Coordinates of C-alpha atoms in Angstrom, one line a residue:
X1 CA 13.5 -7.6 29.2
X2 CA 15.2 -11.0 29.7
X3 CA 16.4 -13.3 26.8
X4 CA 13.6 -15.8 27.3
X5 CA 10.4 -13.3 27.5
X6 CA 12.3 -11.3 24.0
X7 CA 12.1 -14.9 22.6
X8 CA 8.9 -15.7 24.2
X9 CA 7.0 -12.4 22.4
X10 CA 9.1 -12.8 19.5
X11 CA 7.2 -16.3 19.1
X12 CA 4.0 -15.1 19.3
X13 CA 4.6 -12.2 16.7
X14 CA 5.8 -15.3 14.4
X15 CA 2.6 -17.4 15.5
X16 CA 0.1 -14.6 14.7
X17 CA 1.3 -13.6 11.4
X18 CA 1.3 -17.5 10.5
X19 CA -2.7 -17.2 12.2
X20 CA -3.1 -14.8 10.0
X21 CA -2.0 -16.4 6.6
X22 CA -4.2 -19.3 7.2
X23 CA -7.0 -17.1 7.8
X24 CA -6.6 -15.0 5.0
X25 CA -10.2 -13.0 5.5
X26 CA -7.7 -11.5 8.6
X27 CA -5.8 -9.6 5.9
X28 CA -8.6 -8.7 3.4
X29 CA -9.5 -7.5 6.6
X30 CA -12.9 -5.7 5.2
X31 CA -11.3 -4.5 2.0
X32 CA -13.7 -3.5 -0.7
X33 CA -13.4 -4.9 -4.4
X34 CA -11.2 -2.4 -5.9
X35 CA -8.3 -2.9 -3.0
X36 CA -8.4 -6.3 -2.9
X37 CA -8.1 -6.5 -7.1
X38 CA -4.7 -4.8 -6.5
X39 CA -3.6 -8.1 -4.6
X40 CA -4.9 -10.2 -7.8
X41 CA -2.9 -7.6 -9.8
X42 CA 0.3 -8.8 -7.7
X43 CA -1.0 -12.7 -8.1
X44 CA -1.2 -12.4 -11.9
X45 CA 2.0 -10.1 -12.6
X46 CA 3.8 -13.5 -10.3
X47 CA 1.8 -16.2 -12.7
X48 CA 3.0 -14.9 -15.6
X49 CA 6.6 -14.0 -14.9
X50 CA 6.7 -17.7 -13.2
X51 CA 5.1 -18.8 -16.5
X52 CA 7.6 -16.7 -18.4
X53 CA 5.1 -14.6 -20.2
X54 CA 6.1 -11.6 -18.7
X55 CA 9.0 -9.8 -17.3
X56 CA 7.2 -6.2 -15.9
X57 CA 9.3 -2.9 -14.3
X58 CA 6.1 -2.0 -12.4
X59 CA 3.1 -2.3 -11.3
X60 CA 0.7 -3.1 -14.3
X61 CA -1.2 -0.6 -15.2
X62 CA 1.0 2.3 -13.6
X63 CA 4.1 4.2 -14.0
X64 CA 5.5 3.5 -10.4
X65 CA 5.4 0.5 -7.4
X66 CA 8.4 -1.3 -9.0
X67 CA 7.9 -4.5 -9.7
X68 CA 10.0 -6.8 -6.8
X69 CA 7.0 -7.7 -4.9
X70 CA 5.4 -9.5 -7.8
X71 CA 9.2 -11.1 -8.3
X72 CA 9.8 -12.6 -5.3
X73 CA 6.3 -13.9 -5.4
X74 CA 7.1 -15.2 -8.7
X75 CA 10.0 -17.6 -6.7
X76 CA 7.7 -18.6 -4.3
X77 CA 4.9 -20.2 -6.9
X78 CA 7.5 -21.6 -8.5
X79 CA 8.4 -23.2 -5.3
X80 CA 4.9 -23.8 -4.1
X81 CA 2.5 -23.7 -6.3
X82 CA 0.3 -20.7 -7.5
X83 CA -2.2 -19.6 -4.8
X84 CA -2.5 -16.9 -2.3
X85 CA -1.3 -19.0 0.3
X86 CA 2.0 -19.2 -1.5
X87 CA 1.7 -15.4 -2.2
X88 CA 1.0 -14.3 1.5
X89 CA 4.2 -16.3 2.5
X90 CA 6.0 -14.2 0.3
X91 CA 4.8 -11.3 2.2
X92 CA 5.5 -13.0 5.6
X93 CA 8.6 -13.7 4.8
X94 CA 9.4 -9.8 4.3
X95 CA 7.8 -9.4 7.4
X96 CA 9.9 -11.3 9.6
X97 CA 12.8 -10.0 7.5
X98 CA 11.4 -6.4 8.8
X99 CA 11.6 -7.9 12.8
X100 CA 15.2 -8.7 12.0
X101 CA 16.3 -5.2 10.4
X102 CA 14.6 -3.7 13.6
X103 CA 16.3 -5.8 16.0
X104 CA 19.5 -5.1 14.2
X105 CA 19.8 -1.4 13.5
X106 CA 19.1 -0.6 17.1
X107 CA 20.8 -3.1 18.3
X108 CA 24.1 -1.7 16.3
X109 CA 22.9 1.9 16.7
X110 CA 21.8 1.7 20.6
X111 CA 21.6 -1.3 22.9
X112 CA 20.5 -5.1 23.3
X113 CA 17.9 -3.4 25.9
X114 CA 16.5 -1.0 23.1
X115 CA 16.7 -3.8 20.6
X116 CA 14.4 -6.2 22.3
X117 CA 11.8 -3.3 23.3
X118 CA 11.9 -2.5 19.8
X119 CA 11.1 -6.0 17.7
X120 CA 9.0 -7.1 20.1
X121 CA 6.8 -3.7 19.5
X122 CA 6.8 -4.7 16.1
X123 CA 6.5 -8.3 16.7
X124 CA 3.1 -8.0 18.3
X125 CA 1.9 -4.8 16.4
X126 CA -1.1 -3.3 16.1
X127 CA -4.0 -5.7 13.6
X128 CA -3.8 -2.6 11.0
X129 CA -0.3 -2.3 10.4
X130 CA -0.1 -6.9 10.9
X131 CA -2.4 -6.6 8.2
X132 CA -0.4 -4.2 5.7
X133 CA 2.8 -6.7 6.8
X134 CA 0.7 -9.7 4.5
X135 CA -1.1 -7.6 2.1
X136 CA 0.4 -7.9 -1.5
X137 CA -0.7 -4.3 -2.9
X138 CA 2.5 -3.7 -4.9
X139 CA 5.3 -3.3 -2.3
X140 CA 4.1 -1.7 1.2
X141 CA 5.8 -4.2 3.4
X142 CA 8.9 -4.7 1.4
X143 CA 9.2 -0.5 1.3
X144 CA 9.3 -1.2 5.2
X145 CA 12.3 -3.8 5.1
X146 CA 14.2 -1.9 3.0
X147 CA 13.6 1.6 5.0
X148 CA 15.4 -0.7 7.6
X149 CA 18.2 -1.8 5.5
X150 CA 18.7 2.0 4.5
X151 CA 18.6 3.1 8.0
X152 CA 21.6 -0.2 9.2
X153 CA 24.2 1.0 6.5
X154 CA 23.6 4.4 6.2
X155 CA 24.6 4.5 10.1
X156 CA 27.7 2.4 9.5
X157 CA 28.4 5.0 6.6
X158 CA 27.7 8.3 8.4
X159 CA 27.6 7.8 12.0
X160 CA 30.1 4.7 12.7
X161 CA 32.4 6.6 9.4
X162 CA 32.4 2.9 8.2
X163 CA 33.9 4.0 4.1
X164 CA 34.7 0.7 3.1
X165 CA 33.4 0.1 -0.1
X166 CA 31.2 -2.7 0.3
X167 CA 28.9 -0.5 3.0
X168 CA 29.3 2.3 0.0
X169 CA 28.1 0.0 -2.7
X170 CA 25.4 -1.5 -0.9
X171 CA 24.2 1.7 0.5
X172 CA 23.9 2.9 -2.9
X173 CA 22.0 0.2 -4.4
X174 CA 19.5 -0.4 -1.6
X175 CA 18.3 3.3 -2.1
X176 CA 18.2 3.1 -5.7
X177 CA 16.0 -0.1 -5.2
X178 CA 14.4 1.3 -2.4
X179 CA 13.5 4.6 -4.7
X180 CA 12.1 1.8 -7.9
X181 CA 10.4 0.1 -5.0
X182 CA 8.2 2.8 -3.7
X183 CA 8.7 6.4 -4.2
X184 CA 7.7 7.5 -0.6
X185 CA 11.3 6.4 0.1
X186 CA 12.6 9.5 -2.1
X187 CA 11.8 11.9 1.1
X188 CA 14.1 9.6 3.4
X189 CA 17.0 9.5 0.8
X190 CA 16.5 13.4 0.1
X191 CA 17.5 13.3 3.4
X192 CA 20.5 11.1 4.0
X193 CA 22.1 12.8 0.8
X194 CA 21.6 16.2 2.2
X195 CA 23.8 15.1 5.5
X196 CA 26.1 13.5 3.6
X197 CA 26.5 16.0 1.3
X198 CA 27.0 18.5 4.5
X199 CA 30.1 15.9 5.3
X200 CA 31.6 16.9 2.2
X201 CA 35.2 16.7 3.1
X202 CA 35.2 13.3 4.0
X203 CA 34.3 12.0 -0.2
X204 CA 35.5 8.4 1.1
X205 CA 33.7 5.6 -1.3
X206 CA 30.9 8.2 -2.7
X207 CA 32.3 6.5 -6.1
X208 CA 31.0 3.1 -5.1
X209 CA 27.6 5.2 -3.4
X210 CA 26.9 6.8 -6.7
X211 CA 27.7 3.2 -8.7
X212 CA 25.3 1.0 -6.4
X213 CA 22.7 4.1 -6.6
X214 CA 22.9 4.0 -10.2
X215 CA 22.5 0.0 -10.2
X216 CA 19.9 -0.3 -8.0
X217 CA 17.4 2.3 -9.8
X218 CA 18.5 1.8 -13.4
X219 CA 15.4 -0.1 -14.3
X220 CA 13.0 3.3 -12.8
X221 CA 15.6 5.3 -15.1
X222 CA 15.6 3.2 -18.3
X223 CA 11.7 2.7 -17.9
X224 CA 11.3 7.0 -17.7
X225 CA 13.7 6.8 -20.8
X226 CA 11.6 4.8 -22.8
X227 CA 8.3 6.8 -21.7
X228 CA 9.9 10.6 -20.8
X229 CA 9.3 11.1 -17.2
X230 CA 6.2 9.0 -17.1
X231 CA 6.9 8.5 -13.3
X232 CA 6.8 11.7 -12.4
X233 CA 4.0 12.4 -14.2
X234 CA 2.3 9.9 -12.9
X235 CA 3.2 10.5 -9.2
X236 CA 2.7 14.5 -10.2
X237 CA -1.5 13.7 -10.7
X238 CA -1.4 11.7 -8.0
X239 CA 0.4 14.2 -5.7
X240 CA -2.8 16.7 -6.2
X241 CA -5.0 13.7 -5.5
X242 CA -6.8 13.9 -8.9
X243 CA -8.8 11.2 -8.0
X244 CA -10.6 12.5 -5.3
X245 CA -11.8 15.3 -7.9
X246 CA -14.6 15.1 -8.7
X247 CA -15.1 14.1 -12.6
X248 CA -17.7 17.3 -13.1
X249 CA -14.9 19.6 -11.6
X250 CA -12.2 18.4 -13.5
X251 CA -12.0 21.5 -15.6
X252 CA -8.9 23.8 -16.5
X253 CA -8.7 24.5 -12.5
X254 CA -8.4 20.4 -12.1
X255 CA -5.0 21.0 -10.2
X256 CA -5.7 23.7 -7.8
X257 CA -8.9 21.3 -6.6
X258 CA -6.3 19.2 -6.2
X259 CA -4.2 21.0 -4.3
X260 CA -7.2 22.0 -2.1
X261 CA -8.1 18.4 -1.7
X262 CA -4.7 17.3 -0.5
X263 CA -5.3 20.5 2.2
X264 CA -8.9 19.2 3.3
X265 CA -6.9 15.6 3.9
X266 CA -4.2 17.4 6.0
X267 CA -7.4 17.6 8.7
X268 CA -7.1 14.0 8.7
X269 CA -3.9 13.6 8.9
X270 CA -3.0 12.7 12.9
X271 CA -6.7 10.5 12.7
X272 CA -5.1 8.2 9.9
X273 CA -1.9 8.3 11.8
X274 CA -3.7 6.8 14.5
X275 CA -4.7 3.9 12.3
X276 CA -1.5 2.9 12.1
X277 CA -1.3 2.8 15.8
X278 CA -4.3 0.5 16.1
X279 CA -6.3 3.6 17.2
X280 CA -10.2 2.9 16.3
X281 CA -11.2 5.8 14.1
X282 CA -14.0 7.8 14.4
X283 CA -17.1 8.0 12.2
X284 CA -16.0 10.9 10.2
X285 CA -12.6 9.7 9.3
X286 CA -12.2 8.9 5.0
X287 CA -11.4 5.3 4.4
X288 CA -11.0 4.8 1.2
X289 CA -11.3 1.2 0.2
X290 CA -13.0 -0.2 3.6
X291 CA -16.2 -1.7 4.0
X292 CA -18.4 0.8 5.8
X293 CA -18.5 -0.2 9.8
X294 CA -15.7 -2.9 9.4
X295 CA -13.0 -1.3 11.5
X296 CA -15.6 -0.4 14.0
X297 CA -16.7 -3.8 14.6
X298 CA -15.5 -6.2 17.7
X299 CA -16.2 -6.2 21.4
X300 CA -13.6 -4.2 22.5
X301 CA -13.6 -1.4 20.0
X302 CA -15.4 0.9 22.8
X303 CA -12.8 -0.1 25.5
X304 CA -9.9 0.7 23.0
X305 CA -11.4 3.9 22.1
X306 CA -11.4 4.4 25.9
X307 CA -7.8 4.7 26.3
X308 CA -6.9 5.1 22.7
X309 CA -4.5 8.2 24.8
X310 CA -1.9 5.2 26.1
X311 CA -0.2 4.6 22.3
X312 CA -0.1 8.0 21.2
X313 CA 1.2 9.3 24.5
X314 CA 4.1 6.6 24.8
X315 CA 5.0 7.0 21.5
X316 CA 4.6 10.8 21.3
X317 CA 7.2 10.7 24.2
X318 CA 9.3 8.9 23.0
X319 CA 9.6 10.4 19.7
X320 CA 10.2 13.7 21.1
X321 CA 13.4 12.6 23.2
X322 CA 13.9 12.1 19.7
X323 CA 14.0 16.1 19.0
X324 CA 17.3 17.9 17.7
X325 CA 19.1 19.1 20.8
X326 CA 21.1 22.7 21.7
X327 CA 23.6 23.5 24.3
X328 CA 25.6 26.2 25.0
X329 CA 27.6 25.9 22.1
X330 CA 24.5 25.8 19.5
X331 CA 22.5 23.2 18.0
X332 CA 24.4 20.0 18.5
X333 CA 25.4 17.7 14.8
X334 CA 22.5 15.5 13.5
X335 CA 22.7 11.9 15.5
X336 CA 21.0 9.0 15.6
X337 CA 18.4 10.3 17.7
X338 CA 17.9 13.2 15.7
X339 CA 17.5 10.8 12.3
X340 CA 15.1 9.0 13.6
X341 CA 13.1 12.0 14.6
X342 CA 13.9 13.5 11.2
X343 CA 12.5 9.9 9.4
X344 CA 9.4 10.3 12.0
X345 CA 8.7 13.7 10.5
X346 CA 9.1 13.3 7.2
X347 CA 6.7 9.8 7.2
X348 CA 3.9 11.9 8.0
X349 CA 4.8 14.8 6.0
X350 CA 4.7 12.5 2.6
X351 CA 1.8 10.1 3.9
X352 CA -0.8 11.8 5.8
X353 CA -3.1 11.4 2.8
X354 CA -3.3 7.8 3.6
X355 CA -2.4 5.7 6.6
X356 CA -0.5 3.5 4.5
X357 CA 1.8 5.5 3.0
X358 CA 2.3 6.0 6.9
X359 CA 3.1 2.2 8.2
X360 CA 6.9 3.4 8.4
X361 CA 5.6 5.2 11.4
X362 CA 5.3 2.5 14.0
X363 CA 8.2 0.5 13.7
X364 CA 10.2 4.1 13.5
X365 CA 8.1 5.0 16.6
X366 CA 8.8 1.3 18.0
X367 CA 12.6 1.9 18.2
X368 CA 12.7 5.6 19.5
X369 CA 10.4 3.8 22.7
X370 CA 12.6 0.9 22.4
X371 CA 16.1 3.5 22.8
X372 CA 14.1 6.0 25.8
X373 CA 12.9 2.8 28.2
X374 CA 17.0 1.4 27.7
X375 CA 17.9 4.9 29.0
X376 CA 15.6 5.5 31.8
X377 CA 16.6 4.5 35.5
X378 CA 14.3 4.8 38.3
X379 CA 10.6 5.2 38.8
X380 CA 11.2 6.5 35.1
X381 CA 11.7 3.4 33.6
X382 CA 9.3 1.7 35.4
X383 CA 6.5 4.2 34.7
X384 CA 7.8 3.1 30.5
X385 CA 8.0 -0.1 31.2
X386 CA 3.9 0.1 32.4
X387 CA 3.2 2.2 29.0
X388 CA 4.5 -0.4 26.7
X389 CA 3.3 -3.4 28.0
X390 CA -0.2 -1.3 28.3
X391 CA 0.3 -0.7 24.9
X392 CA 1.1 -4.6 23.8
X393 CA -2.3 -5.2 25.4
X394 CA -3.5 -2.3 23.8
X395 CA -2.3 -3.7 20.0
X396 CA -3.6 -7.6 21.5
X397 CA -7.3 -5.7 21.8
X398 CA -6.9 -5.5 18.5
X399 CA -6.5 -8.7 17.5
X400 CA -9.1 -9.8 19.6
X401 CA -11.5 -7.4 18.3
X402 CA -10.2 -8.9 14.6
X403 CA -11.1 -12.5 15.8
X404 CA -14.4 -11.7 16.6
X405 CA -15.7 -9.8 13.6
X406 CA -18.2 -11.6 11.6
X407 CA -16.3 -12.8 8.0
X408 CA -17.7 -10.0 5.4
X409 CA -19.4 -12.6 3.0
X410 CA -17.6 -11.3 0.0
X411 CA -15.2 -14.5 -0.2
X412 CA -18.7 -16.7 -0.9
X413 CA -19.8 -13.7 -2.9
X414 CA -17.1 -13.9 -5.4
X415 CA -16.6 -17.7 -5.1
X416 CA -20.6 -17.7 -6.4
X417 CA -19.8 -15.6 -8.9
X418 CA -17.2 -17.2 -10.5
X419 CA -18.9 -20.3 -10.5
X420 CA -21.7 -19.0 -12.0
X421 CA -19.4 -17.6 -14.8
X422 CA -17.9 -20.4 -15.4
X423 CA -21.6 -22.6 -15.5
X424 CA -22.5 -20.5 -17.9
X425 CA -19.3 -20.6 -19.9
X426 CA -18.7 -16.8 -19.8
X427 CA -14.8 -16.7 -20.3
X428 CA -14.0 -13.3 -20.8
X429 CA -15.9 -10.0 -19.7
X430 CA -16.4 -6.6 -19.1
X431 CA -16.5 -5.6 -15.8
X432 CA -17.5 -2.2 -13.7
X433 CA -14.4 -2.2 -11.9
X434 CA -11.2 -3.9 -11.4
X435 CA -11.8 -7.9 -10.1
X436 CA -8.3 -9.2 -11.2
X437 CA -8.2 -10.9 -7.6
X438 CA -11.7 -13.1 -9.3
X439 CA -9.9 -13.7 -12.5
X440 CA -6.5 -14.6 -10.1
X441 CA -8.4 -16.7 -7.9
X442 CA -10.1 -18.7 -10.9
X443 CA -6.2 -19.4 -12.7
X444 CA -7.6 -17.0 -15.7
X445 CA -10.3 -19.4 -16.9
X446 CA -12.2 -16.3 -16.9
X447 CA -11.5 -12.6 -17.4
X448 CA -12.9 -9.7 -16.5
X449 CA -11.7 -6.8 -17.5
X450 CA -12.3 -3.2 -16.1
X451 CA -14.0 -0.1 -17.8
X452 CA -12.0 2.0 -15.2
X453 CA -8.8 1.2 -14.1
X454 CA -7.7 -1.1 -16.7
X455 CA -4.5 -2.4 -15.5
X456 CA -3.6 -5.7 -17.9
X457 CA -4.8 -4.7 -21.3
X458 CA -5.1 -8.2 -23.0
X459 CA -7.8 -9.2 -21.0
X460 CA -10.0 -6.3 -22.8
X461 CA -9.1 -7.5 -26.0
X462 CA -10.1 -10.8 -25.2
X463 CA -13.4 -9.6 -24.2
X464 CA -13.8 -7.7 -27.2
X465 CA -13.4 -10.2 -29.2
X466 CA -15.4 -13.0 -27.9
X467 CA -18.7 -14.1 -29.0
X468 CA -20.8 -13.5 -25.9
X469 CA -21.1 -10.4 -24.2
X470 CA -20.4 -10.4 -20.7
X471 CA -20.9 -7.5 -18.0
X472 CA -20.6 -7.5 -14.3
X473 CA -21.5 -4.6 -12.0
X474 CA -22.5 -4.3 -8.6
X475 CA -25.4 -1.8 -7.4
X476 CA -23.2 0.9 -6.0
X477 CA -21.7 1.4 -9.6
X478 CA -24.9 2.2 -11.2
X479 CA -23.9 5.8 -11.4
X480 CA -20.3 5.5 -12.6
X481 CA -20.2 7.3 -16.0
X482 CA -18.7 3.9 -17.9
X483 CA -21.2 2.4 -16.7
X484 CA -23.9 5.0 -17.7
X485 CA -21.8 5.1 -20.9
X486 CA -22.4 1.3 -21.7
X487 CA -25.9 1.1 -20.9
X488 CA -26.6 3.8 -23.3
X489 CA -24.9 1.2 -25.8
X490 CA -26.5 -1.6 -24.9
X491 CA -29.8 -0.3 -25.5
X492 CA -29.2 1.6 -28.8
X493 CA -30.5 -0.2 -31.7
X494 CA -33.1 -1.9 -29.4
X495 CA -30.7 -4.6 -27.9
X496 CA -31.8 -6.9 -25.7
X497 CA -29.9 -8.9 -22.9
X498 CA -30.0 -11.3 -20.2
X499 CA -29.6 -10.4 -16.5
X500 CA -28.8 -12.5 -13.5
X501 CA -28.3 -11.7 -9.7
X502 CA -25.4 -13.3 -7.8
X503 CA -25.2 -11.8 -4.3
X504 CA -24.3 -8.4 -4.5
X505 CA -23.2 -8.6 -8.2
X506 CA -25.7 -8.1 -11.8
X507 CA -24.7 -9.6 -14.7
X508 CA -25.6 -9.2 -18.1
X509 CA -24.7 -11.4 -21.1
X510 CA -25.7 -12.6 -24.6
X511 CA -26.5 -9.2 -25.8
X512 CA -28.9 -9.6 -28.9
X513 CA -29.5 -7.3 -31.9
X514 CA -27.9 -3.2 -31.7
X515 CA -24.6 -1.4 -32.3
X516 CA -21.9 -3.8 -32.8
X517 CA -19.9 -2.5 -29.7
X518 CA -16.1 -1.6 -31.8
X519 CA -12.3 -0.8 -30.6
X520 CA -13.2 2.8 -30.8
X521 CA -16.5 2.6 -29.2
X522 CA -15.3 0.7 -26.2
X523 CA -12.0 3.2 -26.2
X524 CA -14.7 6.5 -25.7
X525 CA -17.0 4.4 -22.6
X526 CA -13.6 3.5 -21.5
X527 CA -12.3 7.4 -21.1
X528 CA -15.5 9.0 -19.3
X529 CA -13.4 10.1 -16.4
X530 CA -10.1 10.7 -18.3
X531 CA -8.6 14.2 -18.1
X532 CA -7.4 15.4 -21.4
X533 CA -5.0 18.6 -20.2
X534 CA -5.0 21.6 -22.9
X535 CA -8.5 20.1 -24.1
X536 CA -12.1 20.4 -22.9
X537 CA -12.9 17.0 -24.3
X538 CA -14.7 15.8 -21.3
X539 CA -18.0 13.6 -22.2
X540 CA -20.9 15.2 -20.4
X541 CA -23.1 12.8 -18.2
X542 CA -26.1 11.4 -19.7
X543 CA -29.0 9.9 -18.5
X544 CA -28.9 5.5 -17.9
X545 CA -31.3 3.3 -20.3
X546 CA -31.1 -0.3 -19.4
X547 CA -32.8 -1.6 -22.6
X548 CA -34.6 -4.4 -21.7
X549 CA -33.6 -8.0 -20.1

């Protein structure tokens, strides 16, 4: 690849993210309520650090995501303004950060050749994984830049033997960050500690390692200080994918449905891979957080299932050059090759549950093409060189397809219902589930806080303690037990309410007459699908009464 087609691609990677972060339905990109509120979560954890009215470790509401995404967004409202715009160049900044870790490890590791194959792969990705480069959920695309960062100076310090204690100390703290960051990365640093372990009589600058390692993760240890191993109990019920059992199953046998569930995903695994790779999925595949038809929509989607064969096939041959190799004198020592299949491996091994947990996957895959097509002579190399450009058109199907969807309508929804809201001068509220990106988008005029999946506590106590009720559901939450749980309290004591209809949401407010709803009360509709372990305190289901409107 010359010097001024590299350049050339690398501008229109640049140009479509910047596409993208103008158009900023391209990166909801069909994303139901509950995923999207996770980007408000981000928005309002940067307002109030900016603000100074916070200072958070992680992720509100959780016990892990460290907290840098919401950081650096912090810097840029400060610089800015407060807005998504401002927060989606936050994320596009990481993003073209991630094109030049890319371009430099495998440029250090391999060649100039590999290099340029390599960004420009990422450059002009796949919509799915441009998309999770822009989203702000809580650090996916900055677990990707440091991954990178990880993979440049852990090569200086094990393959090149580059001791010097500067590449030991700053080895040591981008992991620890890394592992505060996101704790997918602990597989990957499992990993590079094992091999270095195995190099154990060359102990040069482990000292500064195990210093910068300690610095860069002491604000996951000091948090699991104050609150004993809540990380790892947290990532433990998550690990068994309680969530996905069933609230009527959630028994004394919750964890081995768990572990049964995870099993049943495993099925999935290589269809949610394929996601990643900016392979259409079929009907049957789980997408949790999606509009239903969304990713199926555009007019090439057929054409792309068609020959959906050409990424998987490049990239499947490419990653096994990346295999460990034996001779005649027995396996041969782990290289670069061989840590990059390793990384490949071990990506899919801790993500196949979602295909986000898998983005690491492409631009992993993206280099291992980028180092075989630099090695290839011959009919070989042209034969690659047809595969990946088939697969940039491939990935530019995708954004074409992306173009052409119809917008979703749920912008205008939530626009409608915040100004409706706010006419009505509904300031704080009870919601169904999360809509922090609402109460982001409206500067916290309003509130709405969550029955389920509470993540910023103060709003609920605002809410409480107002003067007008306020409640906002959508249809499809009719039969959540909180919701079941809260009609059974509105219409005790014959209460009555009023009830409005904006787009797909109900409200009710200005709850006359019946049970004063209390701390404790709200506390019990709040629990419904909390698991109490060591205690069958599980509220059974009951039947809905609306009271009347």
């Amino acid at each position: 690849m010359s010097r001024a087609g590299f350049l050339s691609l690398l501008l229109l990677g640049i140009g479509l993210r910047l596409w993208m972060v103008v158009q900023p339905e391209l990166i909801a990109a069909g994303d139901v309520d509950v995923y999207l509120s996770d980007e408000g979560v981000v928005g309002l954890m940067a307002t109030h650090i900016s603000e100074g009215r916070a200072a958070p470790v992680f992720f509100y509401g959780q016990a892990y995501l460290g907290a840098l995404e919401a950081w650096c967004v912090a810097l840029f409202f400060l610089l800015f303004g407060v807005g998504a715009g401002a927060m989606h160049m936050a994320t596009l900044a990481f993003s073209l950060a991630l094109l030049g870790l890319v371009y430099k490890y495998t440029a250090t590791a391999y060649s100039l050749t590999a290099a340029r194959w390599a960004a420009v792969l990422v450059a002009l990705g796949p919509m799915y994984f441009l998309e999770w480069n822009l989203k702000a959920r809580g650090g996916f695309v900055e677990h990707l830049v440091l991954l990178f960062l990880l993979l440049v100076l852990f090569w200086r310090f094990y393959l090149a033997y580059d001791r010097r204690n500067g590449i030991g100390l700053a080895l040591g703290l981008t992991a620890g960050i890394a592992l505060w960051v996101n704790q997918l990365a602990a597989g990957y640093l499992v990993l590079m500690g094992v091999l270095i372990l195995l190099r154990h009589e060359d102990r040069r600058a482990w000292d500064r390692l195990l210093v910068g390692f300690a610095l860069g993760c002491s604000l996951l240890v000091a948090y699991n200080l104050v609150y004993p191993a809540a990380t790892l109990r947290a990532l433990g019920r998550k690990a068994v994918v309680l969530n996905r059992v069933p609230v009527e199953e959630r028994d004394d046998s919750w964890v081995l449905r768990g572990v049964e569930k995870r099993i049943e995903a495993l099925g999935q695994g290589a269809g949610k891979l394929g996601l990643v790779f900016g392979v259409p999925p079929d009907s049957g595949l789980e997408r949790l957080g999606e509009m239903e038809g969304y990713t199926e929509a555009g007019p090439l989607v057929t054409l792309r299932r068609l020959v959906s064969f050409l990424p998987l096939l490049v990239f499947g041959v490419s990653a096994w050059a990346c295999r460990p190799r034996r001779s005649s004198r027995g396996w041969e020592p782990m290289g670069a090759d061989q840590l990059l299949g390793a990384m490949l491996l071990i990506t899919f091994v801790i993500g196949y549950v979602s295909p986000r947990y898998m983005l690491a996957a492409y631009p992993l895959a993206s280099v291992a093409a980028g180092i075989l097509v630099s090695r290839l002579v011959g009919a070989r190399r042209a034969w690659m060189v047809v595969g990946l450009v088939g697969v940039l058109a491939f990935n530019a199907a995708s954004w074409a397809d992306a173009a052409f969807r119809k917008p979703s309508g749920q912008a205008t929804e939530r626009a409608e219902l915040l100004a409706f809201l706010q006419g009505e001068g509904l300031e704080h509220c009870f919601s169904a589930g999360p809509l922090y990106h609402v109460v982001f988008a409206a500067g916290e005029t309003v509130t709405l806080a969550p029955l389920q999946k509470e993540r910023y506590p103060p709003y609920t106590s605002m809410a409480l303690e107002t003067e007008r009720f306020c409640y906002v559901f959508r249809d499809d939450q009719k039969q959540k037990r909180q919701h079941l749980a809260l009609g059974n309290w509105l219409s005790a004591g014959g209460g009555s309410w009023s009830h409005a209809g904006v787009g797909r949401y109900n409200v009710w407010f200005d709850r006359l007459g019946g049970q004063p709803l209390t701390a404790q009360l709200l506390e019990s509709i709040m629990k419904q699908e909390k698991v109490f372990l060591g205690e069958n305190t599980l509220m059974k289901k009951e039947e809905s009464s609306n009271g009347s409107h």
